[in-house]
Tab-separated table of C-alpha atoms in Angstrom:
chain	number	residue	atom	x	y	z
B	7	UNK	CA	10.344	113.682	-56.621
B	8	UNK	CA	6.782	112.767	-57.157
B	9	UNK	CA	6.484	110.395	-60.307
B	10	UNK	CA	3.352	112.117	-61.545
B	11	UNK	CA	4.773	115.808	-61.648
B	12	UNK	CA	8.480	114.468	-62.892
B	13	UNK	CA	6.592	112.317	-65.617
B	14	UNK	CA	4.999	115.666	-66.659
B	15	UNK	CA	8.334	117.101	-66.889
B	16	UNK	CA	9.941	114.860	-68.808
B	17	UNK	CA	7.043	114.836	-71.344
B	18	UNK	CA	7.698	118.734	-71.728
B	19	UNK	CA	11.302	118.071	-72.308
B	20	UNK	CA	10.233	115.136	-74.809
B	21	UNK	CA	8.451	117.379	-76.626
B	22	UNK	CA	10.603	120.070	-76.460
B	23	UNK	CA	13.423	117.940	-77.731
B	24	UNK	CA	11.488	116.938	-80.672
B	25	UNK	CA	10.696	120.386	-81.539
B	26	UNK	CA	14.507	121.404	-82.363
B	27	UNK	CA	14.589	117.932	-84.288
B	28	UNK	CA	13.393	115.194	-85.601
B	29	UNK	CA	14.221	112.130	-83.285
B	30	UNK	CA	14.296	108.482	-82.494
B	31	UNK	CA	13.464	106.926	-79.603
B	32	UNK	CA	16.943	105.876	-78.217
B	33	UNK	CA	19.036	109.701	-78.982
B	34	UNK	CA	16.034	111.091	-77.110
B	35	UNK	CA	16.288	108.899	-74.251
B	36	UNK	CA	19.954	109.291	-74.418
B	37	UNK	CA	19.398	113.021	-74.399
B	38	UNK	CA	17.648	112.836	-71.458
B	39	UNK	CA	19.573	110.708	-69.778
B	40	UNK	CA	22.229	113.042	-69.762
B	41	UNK	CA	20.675	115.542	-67.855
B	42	UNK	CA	18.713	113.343	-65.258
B	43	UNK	CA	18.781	109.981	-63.715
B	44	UNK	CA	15.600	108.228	-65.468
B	45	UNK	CA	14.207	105.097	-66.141
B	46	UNK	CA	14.925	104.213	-69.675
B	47	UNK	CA	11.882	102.234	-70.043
B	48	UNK	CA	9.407	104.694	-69.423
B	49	UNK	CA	10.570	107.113	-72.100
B	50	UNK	CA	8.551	104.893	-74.905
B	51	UNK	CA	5.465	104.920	-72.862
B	52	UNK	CA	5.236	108.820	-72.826
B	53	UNK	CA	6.676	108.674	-76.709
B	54	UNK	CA	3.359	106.534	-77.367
B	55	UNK	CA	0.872	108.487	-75.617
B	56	UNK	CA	2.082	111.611	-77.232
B	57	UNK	CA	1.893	110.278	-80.758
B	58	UNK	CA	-1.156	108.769	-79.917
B	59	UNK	CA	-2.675	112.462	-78.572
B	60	UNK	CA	-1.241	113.479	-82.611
B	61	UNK	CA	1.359	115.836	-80.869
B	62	UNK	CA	3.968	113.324	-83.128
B	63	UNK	CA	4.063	111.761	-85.982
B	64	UNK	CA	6.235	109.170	-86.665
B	65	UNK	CA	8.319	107.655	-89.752
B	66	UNK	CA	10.602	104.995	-89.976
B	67	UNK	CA	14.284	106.025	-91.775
B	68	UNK	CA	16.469	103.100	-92.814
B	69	UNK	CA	19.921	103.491	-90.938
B	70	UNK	CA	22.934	102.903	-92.854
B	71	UNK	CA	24.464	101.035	-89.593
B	72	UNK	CA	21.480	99.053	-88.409
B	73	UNK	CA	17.503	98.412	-88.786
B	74	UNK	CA	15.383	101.186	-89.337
B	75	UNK	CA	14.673	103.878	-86.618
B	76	UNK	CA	11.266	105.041	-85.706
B	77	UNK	CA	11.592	108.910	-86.115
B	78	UNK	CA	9.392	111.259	-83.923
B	79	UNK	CA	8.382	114.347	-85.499
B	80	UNK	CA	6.222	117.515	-83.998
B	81	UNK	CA	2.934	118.149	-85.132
B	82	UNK	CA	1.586	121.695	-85.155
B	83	UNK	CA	-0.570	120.270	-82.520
B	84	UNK	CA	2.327	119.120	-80.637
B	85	UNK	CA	3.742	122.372	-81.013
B	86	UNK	CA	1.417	124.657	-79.844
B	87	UNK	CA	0.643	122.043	-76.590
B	88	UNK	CA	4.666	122.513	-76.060
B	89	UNK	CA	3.708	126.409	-75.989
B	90	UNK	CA	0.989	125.556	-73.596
B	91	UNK	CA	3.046	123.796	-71.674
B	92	UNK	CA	5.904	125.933	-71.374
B	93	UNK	CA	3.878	129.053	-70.329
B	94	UNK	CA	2.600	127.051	-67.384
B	95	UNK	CA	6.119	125.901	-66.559
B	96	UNK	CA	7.383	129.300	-66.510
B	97	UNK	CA	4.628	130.742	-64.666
B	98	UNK	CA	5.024	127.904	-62.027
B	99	UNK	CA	8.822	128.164	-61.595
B	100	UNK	CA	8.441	132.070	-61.336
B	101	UNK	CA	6.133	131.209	-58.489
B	102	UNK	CA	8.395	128.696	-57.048
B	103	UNK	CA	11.351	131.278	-57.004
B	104	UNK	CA	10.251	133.903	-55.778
B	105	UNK	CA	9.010	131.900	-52.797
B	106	UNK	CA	11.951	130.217	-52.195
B	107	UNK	CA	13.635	133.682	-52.398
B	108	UNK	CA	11.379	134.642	-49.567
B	109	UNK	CA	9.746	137.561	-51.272
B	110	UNK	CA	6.362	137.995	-49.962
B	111	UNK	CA	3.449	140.108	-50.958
B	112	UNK	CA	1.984	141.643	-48.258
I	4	UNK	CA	17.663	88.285	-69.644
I	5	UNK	CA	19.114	88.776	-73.032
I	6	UNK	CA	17.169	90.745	-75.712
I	7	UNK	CA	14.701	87.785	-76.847
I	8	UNK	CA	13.971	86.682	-73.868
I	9	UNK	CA	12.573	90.458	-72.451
I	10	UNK	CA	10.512	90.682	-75.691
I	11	UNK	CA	9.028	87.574	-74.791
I	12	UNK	CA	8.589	88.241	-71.977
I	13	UNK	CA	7.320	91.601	-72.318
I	14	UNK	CA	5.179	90.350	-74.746
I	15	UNK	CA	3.535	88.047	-73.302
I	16	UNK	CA	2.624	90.936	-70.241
I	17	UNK	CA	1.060	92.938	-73.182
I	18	UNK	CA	-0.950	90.068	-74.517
I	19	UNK	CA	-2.607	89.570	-71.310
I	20	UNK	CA	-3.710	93.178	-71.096
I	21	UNK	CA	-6.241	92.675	-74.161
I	22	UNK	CA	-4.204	95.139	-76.618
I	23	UNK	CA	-4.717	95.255	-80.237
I	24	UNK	CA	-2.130	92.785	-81.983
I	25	UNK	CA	-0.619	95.825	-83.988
I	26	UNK	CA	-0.182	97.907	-80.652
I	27	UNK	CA	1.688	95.077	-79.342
I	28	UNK	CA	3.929	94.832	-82.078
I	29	UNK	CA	4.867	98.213	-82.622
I	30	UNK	CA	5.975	98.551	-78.932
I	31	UNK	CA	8.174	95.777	-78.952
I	32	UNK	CA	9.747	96.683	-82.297
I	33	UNK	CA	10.555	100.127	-80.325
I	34	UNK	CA	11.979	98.030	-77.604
I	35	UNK	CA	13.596	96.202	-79.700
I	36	UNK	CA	14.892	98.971	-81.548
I	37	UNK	CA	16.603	100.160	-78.765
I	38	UNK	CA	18.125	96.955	-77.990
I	39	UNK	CA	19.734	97.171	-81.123
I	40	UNK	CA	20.963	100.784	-80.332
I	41	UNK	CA	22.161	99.876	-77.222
I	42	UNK	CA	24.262	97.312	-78.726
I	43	UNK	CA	25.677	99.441	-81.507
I	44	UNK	CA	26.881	101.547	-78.182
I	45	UNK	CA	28.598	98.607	-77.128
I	46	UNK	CA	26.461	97.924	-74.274
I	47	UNK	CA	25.685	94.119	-73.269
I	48	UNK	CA	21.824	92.784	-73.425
I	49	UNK	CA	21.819	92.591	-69.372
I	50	UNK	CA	23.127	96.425	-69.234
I	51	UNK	CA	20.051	97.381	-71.530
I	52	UNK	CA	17.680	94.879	-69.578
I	53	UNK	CA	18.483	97.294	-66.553
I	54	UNK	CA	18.172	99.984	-67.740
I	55	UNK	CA	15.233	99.656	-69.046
I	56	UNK	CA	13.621	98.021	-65.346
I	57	UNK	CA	11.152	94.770	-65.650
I	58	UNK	CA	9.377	94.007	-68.386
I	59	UNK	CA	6.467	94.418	-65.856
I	60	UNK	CA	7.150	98.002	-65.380
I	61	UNK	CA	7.224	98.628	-68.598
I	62	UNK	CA	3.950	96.582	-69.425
I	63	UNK	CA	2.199	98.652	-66.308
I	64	UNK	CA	4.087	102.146	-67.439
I	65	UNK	CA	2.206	101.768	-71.403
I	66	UNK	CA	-0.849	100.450	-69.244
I	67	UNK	CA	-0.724	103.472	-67.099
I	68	UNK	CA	-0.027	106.046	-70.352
I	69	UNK	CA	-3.131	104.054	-71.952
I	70	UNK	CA	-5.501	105.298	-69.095
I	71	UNK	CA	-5.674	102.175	-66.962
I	72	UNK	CA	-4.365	101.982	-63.283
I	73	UNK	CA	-3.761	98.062	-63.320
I	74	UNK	CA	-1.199	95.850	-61.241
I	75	UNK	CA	1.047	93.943	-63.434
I	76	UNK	CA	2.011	90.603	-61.670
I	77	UNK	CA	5.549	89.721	-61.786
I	78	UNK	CA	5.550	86.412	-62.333
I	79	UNK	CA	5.778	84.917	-66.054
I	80	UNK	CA	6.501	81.330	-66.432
I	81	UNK	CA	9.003	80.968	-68.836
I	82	UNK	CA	7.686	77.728	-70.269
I	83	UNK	CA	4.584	79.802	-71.928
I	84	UNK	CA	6.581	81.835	-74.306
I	85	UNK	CA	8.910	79.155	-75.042
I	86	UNK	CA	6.509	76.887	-76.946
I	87	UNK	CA	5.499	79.374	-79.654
I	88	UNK	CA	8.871	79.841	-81.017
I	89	UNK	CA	9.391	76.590	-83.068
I	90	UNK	CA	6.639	77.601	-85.543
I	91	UNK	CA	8.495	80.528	-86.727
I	92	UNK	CA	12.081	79.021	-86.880
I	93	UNK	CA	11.868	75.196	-88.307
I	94	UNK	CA	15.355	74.055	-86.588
I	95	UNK	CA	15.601	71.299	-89.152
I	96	UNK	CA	16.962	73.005	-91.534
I	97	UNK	CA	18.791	75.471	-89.648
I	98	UNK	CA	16.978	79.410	-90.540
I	99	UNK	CA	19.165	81.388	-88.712
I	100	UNK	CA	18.495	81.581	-84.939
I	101	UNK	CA	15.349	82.053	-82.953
I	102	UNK	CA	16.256	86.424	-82.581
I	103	UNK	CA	16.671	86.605	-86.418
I	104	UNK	CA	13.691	84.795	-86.612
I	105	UNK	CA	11.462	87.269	-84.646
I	106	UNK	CA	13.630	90.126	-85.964
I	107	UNK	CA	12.453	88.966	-89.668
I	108	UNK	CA	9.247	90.151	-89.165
I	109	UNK	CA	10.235	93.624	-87.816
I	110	UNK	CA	12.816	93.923	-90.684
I	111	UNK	CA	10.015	93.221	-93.568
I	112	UNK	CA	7.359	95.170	-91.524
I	113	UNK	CA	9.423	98.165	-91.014
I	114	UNK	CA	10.487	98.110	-95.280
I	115	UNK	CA	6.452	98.299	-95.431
I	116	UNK	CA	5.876	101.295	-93.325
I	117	UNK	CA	8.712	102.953	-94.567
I	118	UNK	CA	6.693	103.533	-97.180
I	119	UNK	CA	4.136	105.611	-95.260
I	120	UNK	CA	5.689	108.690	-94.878
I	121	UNK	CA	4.863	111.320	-92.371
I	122	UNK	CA	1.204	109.782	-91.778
I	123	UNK	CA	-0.380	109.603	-88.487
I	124	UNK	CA	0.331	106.593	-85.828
I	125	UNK	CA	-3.200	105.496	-85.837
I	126	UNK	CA	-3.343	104.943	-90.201
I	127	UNK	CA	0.755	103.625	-89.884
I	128	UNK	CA	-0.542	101.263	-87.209
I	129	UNK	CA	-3.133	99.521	-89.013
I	130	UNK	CA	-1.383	99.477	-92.219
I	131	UNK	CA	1.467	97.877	-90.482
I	132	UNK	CA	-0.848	95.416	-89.032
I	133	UNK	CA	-1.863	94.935	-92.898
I	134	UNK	CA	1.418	94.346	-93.580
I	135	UNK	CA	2.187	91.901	-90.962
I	136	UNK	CA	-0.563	89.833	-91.874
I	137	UNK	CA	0.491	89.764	-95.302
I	138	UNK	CA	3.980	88.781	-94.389
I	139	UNK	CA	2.624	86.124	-92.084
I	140	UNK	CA	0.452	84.799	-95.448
I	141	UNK	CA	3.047	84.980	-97.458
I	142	UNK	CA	5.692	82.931	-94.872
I	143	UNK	CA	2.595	80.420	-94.383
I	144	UNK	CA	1.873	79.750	-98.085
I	145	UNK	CA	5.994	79.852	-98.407
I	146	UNK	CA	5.595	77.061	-95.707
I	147	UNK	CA	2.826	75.544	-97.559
I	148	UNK	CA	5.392	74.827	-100.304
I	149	UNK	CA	8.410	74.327	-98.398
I	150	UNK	CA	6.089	71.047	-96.629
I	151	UNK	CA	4.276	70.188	-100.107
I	152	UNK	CA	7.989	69.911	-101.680
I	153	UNK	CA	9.663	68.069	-99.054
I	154	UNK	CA	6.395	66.147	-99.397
I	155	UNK	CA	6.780	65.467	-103.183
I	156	UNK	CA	10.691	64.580	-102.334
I	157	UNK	CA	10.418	61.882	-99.521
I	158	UNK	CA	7.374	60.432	-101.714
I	159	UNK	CA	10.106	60.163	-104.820
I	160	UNK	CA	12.420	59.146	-102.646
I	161	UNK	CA	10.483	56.061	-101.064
I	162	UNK	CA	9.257	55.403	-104.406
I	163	UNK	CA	12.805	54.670	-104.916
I	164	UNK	CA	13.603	52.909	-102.820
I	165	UNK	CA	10.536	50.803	-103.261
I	166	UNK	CA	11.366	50.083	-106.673
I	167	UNK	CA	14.485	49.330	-105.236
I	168	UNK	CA	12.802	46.560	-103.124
I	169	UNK	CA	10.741	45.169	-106.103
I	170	UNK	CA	13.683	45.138	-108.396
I	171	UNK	CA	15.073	42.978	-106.060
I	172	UNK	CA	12.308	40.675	-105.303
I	173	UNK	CA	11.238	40.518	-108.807
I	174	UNK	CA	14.776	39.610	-109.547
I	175	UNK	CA	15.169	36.796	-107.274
I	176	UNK	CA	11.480	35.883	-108.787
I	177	UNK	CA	13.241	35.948	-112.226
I	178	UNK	CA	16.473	33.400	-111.247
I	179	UNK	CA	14.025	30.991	-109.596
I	180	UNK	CA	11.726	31.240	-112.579
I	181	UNK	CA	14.900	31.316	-114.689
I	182	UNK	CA	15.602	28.381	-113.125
I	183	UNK	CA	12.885	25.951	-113.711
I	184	UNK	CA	12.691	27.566	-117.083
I	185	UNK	CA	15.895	26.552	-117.113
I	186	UNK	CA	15.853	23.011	-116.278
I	187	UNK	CA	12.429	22.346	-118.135
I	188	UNK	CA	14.401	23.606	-121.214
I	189	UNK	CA	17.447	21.649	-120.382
I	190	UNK	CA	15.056	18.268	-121.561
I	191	UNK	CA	14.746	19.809	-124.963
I	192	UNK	CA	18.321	21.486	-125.285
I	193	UNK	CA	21.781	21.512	-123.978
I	194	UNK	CA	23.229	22.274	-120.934
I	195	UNK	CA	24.429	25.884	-122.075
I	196	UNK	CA	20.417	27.316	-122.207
I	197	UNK	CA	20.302	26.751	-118.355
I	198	UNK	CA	23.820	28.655	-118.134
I	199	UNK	CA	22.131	31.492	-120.370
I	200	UNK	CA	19.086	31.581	-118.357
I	201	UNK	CA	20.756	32.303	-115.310
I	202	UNK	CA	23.124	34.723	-116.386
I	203	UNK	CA	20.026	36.334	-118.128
I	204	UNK	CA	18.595	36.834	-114.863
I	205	UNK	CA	21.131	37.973	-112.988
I	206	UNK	CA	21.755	40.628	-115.234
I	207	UNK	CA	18.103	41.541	-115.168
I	208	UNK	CA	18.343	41.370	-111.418
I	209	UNK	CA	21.522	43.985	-111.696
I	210	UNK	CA	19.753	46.473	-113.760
I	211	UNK	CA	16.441	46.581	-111.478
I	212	UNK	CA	18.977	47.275	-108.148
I	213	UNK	CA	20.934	49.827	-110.348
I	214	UNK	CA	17.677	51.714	-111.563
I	215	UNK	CA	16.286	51.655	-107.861
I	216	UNK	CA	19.794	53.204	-106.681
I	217	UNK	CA	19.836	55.460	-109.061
I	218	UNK	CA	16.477	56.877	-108.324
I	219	UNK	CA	17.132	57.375	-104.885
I	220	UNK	CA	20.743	59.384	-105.557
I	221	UNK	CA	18.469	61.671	-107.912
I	222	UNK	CA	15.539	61.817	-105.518
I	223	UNK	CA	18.520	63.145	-102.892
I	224	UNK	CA	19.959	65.337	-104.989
I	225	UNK	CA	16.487	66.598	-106.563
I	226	UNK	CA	15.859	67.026	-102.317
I	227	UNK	CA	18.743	69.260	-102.009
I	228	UNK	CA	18.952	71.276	-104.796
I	229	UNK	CA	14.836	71.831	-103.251
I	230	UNK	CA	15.918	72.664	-99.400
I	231	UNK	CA	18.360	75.248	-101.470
I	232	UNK	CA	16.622	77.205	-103.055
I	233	UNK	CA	14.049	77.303	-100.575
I	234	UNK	CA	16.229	78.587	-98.002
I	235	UNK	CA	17.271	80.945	-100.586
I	236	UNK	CA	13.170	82.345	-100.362
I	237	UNK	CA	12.910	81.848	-96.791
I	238	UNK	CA	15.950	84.149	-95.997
I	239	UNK	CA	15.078	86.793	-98.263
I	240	UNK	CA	13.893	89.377	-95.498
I	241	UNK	CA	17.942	89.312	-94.677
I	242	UNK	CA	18.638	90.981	-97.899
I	243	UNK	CA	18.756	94.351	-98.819
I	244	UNK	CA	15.755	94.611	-100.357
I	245	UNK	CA	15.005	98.329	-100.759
I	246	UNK	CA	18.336	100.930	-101.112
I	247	UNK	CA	18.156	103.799	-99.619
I	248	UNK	CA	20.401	107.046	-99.939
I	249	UNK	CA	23.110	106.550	-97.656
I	250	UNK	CA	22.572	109.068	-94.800
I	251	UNK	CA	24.652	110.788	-92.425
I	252	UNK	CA	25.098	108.949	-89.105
I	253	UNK	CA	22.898	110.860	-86.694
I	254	UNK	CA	25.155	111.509	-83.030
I	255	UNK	CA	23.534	110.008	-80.433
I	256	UNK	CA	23.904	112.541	-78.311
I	257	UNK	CA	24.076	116.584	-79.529
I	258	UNK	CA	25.211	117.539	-76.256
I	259	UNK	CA	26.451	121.304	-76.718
I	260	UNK	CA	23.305	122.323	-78.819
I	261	UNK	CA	20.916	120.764	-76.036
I	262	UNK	CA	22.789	121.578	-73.173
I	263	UNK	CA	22.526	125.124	-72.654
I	264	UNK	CA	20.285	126.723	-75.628
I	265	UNK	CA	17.459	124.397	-74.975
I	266	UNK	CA	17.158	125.297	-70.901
I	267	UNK	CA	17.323	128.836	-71.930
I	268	UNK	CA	14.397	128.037	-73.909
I	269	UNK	CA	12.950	126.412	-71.691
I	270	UNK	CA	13.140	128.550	-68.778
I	271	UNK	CA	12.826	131.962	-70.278
């Protein structure tokens, strides 16, 4: 799949993650993981960007097992991109389906 | 690669790309954050290396995110990152490892920005920058004493042994001395002066080399009670410093409540 569109994906499914809960980097790479082959590495990237764009905010929470863990939590900005996003996906896949299931409009 | 060696070399990628100091450091605490993670799932340093891909993807990925199409070139030589190490660690005296050396600073950084709760990356990031910069005066002026004390110590201590030396010279002065004393006296008096003088001096001689020795045990002790209790300072990031509420151990992975609900959320 083209890197560009899947690395838009997977930022909609970051932030749509993030949205049920709050976070940290490695449960929401893990969470992703389980769905789809990815590169771990490039989770943090996106993470970064998106806190960066305010969509997350982050806080650090000291871990009774280990050191702390960098939290990600939605913004309302974050939010409302998510519903953004989500509309687009939706009207996209729509679009996708129905061509694949060769309806046409004549 | 084991986990110190792809922060080092990851950040010493990062440096090259001209990113603020703090950046750097809060991306490799996150990769080294999920090191530790990693580990906690039982999973070996090379296994999380992989994972992960080349410190040189990662470097161009963050380069990428930061609006910059750049090449990252593969090739690090290891020697560069190697050097810097020995500032931090001071082998001599054996501070834990090189890893808990680096992993010092996250530990004391990250009991700083716990503090700022719920506040924007960009404020976070430069207060943690603050932070680190304090830490770093603090270790250097903690360094500053540590060197001024062992200073103070091998001075004492070569005082010592000094006197030492001077006890003993002086005493030999003293028998010779003692000796023509001795013998000039032995014209006026009896032969029992001269036996007096000598004894005199030997005693004298004794007392200097047991003073001199006994300054040098103390200046070794003095030394190690010193190298103690600094340790004790220098290690204090290891500590629990701050309690918190014990927490709940979050799952790693919530795999019913994602599974389904969330693409039916996502989809619909």
């Amino acid at each position: 799949m083209n890197t560009q569109f899947r690395k838009g994906i997977i930022e909609m499914c970051i932030l749509a993650l993030i949205a049920r809960k709050d976070m940290y980097g490695y449960e929401i790479v893990q969470n992703i993981a389980y769905y789809t082959e990815i590169n771990e590495g490039t989770v943090y990237p996106i993470l970064r960007r998106l806190t960066q764009e305010e969509y997350f905010v982050t806080y650090l929470k000291e871990s009774t097992v280990g050191p702390a863990r960098k939290y990600y939590h939605i913004t309302e900005k974050g939010a409302a991109y998510l519903g953004a996003l989500k509309l687009d996906w939706k009207e996209f896949s729509n679009m996708v389906e129905e061509i694949l299931r060769g309806e046409t409009h004549e | 690669m084991n986990k110190l060696e792809y922060l080092n070399q990851l950040e010493t990628i990062l440096k090259k790309q001209h990113l603020d100091k703090a950046d750097i450091d809060d991306i490799i605490r996150d990769y080294a954050e999920f090191f530790e993670e990693g580990r906690r799932q039982g999973e070996s340093d090379q296994e999380i290396a992989a994972k992960l891909g080349s410190p040189e993807l990662i470097a161009q990925q963050i380069m990428e995110e930061n609006g910059y199409k750049v090449a990252i070139t593969p090739a690090v030589p290891k020697a560069e990152f190697e050097f810097k190490l020995p500032k931090f660690k001071m082998p001599k005296f054996g501070f834990g490892n090189k890893e808990e050396a680096s992993e010092d600073g996250n530990s004391a950084e990250e009991k700083r920005e716990k503090k700022i709760y719920n506040k924007p990356e960009s404020k976070k990031g430069a207060l943690g920058c603050l932070g680190s910069g304090l830490l770093l005066l603090m270790k250097f002026f903690v360094l500053l004493v540590v060197g001024g004390t062992l200073a103070a110590v091998f001075g004492l201590a070569a005082v010592g042994v000094g006197c030492a030396f001077i006890g003993l010279l002086c005493g030999f002065g003293a028998v010779i001395l003692g000796f023509f004393a001795a013998s000039m006296a032995a014209h006026f008096m009896t032969l029992p002066v001269t036996v007096f003088a000598i004894a005199l001096c030997i005693a004298l001689l004794a007392l200097i080399v047991c003073l001199g020795a006994l300054m040098l045990m103390l200046m070794g002790w003095c030394g190690k009670v010193f190298l103690q209790i600094l340790r004790y300072i220098l290690d204090w990031p290891h500590k629990p410093v701050i309690v918190t509420v014990p927490q709940a151990e979050m799952p790693i992975m919530c795999e019913e409540a994602v599974s389904q609900e969330e693409e039916g959320e996502l989809y619909e």
